[in-house]
Amino acid sequence: MPYAFHERIFRTLCLFQAIVAFPTILFLGTWVWEEIMEYGYTGIYNFIKHLALSFFAAGILFIIIVQRYNPFTPLITLRFEIAKSTLAGATWLWLLLDSIFGKAPPYYYFNRRANIVKCAISVLVLIFVFFPTLVYGYLLKNHGDKVRNFGRTEENDVTSSERDPLLGSSV
C-alpha cells in the first residue's frame, strides 16, 4: 500500500533523525570507551556526560526503529514523538549549558565562545528535524481524519481505466 504524502514526509524526517542520532552514538560511545580505558584520570563528569548523551541518542534511534516497522495509533505516535523531542532537546540543552558553564580542562585549547555559537546554531536541527514530527503527531492525534484526507478530493479518488486519455479529451 503506498503511503500518503504526509506519511512519506514523516518517514523521511524520521530517516534524517536517524542520520543525526547514529553518528552521535558512535562518537559519544567512542569517547565513553576512551574515558574507561584512559590511564590518566580526567574526572567522572566527562564519562557521565558522554554516557548519558549516548544513551539519549540511542533512545532516539531505538524509537525510530520501532516506529519504522510497526504501525501505531495516533496517541502512541504522539507519545513517541514527545519522547524523541524531549531526548533531542535534553541533549542540546545539556551541551549548550556545558559549553556555557562547564569547566574547561587546562589543556583545552578551543575557543569557548565558538562552542556556544555552534550549540546555538544547532538548535536549527531541533526546529527543522525533530519538532515537525512532534507537530505531525499532535495533528494526527487531534485532527486525524483531516490530516489523513488532506489534499484529497472526490475527483482524485475516482479511478479510471488505463485506456482513458490522460487529459480527459475524447479526440
Coordinates of C-alpha atoms in Angstrom, one line a residue:
M1 CA 0.0 0.0 0.0
P2 CA 1.5 3.3 -1.0
Y3 CA 1.9 5.9 1.7
A4 CA 0.2 9.2 1.6
F5 CA 2.3 12.3 1.1
H6 CA 2.3 13.4 4.8
E7 CA 3.3 9.8 5.8
R8 CA 6.2 9.9 3.4
I9 CA 7.3 13.3 4.8
F10 CA 7.1 11.9 8.3
R11 CA 9.1 8.8 7.4
T12 CA 11.7 10.9 5.6
L13 CA 12.1 13.2 8.7
C14 CA 12.5 10.1 10.8
L15 CA 15.3 9.0 8.5
F16 CA 17.0 12.3 9.0
Q17 CA 16.6 11.9 12.7
A18 CA 18.3 8.6 12.5
I19 CA 21.1 10.1 10.4
V20 CA 21.6 12.7 13.2
A21 CA 21.4 10.1 16.0
F22 CA 23.6 7.3 14.7
P23 CA 26.9 9.2 14.3
T24 CA 26.2 10.8 17.7
I25 CA 26.0 7.3 19.3
L26 CA 29.3 6.3 17.6
F27 CA 31.2 9.4 18.6
L28 CA 30.0 9.6 22.1
G29 CA 30.3 5.8 22.6
T30 CA 33.9 6.1 21.4
W31 CA 34.6 8.9 23.9
V32 CA 33.0 6.7 26.7
W33 CA 35.3 3.9 25.8
E34 CA 38.2 6.2 25.8
E35 CA 37.2 7.6 29.2
I36 CA 37.1 4.0 30.6
M37 CA 40.4 2.9 29.1
E38 CA 42.3 6.1 29.6
Y39 CA 45.1 5.8 32.2
G40 CA 45.1 9.4 33.2
Y41 CA 42.1 10.3 35.3
T42 CA 40.2 13.2 33.7
G43 CA 37.2 13.2 36.1
I44 CA 33.9 11.4 36.3
Y45 CA 31.9 14.2 34.8
N46 CA 33.1 13.7 31.2
F47 CA 32.4 9.9 31.4
I48 CA 28.9 10.5 32.8
K49 CA 28.2 13.3 30.2
H50 CA 29.3 11.1 27.2
L51 CA 27.5 8.1 28.6
A52 CA 24.2 9.9 29.2
L53 CA 24.2 11.7 25.9
S54 CA 25.0 8.5 24.0
F55 CA 22.0 6.8 25.8
F56 CA 19.8 9.8 24.7
A57 CA 20.9 9.3 21.1
A58 CA 20.4 5.5 21.4
G59 CA 16.9 6.1 22.8
I60 CA 16.1 8.3 19.8
L61 CA 17.4 5.7 17.4
F62 CA 15.5 2.9 19.2
I63 CA 12.2 4.8 18.9
I64 CA 12.9 5.5 15.2
I65 CA 13.4 1.8 14.5
V66 CA 10.3 0.8 16.5
Q67 CA 8.2 3.4 14.6
R68 CA 9.6 2.4 11.3
Y69 CA 8.4 -1.2 11.4
N70 CA 5.2 -1.0 13.4
P71 CA 2.1 0.9 12.7
F72 CA 0.8 2.7 15.8
T73 CA -2.3 4.5 16.9
P74 CA -2.1 8.3 16.8
L75 CA -1.8 8.5 20.6
I76 CA 1.2 6.2 20.7
T77 CA 2.8 8.1 17.8
L78 CA 2.4 11.3 19.7
R79 CA 4.0 9.8 22.8
F80 CA 6.9 8.5 20.8
E81 CA 7.4 11.9 19.2
I82 CA 7.3 13.6 22.6
A83 CA 9.9 11.2 23.8
K84 CA 12.2 11.8 20.8
S85 CA 11.8 15.6 21.0
T86 CA 12.5 15.5 24.7
L87 CA 15.6 13.4 24.3
A88 CA 16.9 15.6 21.5
G89 CA 16.1 18.8 23.4
A90 CA 17.7 17.5 26.6
T91 CA 20.9 16.6 24.6
W92 CA 21.0 20.0 23.0
L93 CA 20.3 21.8 26.3
W94 CA 23.0 19.7 28.2
L95 CA 25.6 20.5 25.6
L96 CA 24.7 24.2 25.5
L97 CA 24.8 24.6 29.3
D98 CA 28.1 22.6 29.4
S99 CA 29.6 24.9 26.8
I100 CA 28.5 28.0 28.7
F101 CA 29.1 27.0 32.4
G102 CA 31.2 23.9 32.2
K103 CA 34.8 23.9 33.5
A104 CA 37.2 23.5 30.7
P105 CA 40.3 21.3 31.4
P106 CA 43.6 23.1 31.4
Y107 CA 44.7 21.6 28.1
Y108 CA 41.5 22.8 26.4
Y109 CA 42.7 25.0 23.5
F110 CA 39.4 25.6 21.7
N111 CA 37.5 28.8 22.0
R112 CA 34.6 28.5 24.4
R113 CA 32.6 31.2 22.5
A114 CA 32.9 29.2 19.3
N115 CA 31.4 26.2 21.0
I116 CA 28.5 28.3 22.4
V117 CA 27.8 29.6 18.9
K118 CA 27.9 26.1 17.4
C119 CA 25.4 24.9 20.1
A120 CA 23.1 27.9 19.5
I121 CA 23.1 27.2 15.7
S122 CA 22.5 23.5 16.2
V123 CA 19.0 24.4 17.5
L124 CA 18.1 24.6 13.8
V125 CA 18.4 20.8 13.8
L126 CA 15.8 20.6 16.5
I127 CA 13.5 23.1 14.8
F128 CA 13.6 21.6 11.3
V129 CA 14.1 17.9 12.0
F130 CA 12.7 16.9 15.4
F131 CA 9.9 19.3 16.2
P132 CA 7.9 19.0 12.9
T133 CA 7.4 15.3 13.6
L134 CA 6.1 16.3 17.1
V135 CA 3.7 18.7 15.4
Y136 CA 2.6 15.9 13.0
G137 CA 2.0 13.5 15.9
Y138 CA -0.1 16.2 17.6
L139 CA -2.1 16.9 14.5
L140 CA -2.6 13.2 13.8
K141 CA -3.9 12.6 17.3
N142 CA -6.3 15.6 17.5
H143 CA -7.3 16.1 13.8
G144 CA -6.7 12.6 12.5
D145 CA -9.3 12.5 9.7
K146 CA -8.4 15.9 8.4
V147 CA -4.7 15.0 8.3
R148 CA -5.3 11.7 6.6
N149 CA -7.5 13.2 4.0
F150 CA -5.5 16.4 3.4
G151 CA -5.3 17.2 -0.3
R152 CA -7.8 14.5 -1.4
T153 CA -10.9 15.3 -3.3
E154 CA -13.5 13.1 -4.8
E155 CA -12.1 13.7 -8.2
N156 CA -8.8 12.2 -7.1
D157 CA -10.5 9.1 -5.6
V158 CA -12.3 8.3 -8.9
T159 CA -10.2 5.7 -10.7
S160 CA -10.3 5.5 -14.5
S161 CA -9.1 2.7 -16.7
E162 CA -5.7 2.7 -18.4
R163 CA -7.3 3.2 -21.8
D164 CA -8.9 6.6 -20.9
P165 CA -7.0 9.6 -22.2
L166 CA -4.9 11.4 -19.6
L167 CA -6.3 14.9 -20.2
G168 CA -9.9 13.8 -20.5
S169 CA -10.4 14.6 -24.1
S170 CA -12.1 12.2 -26.4
V171 CA -10.3 13.0 -29.6

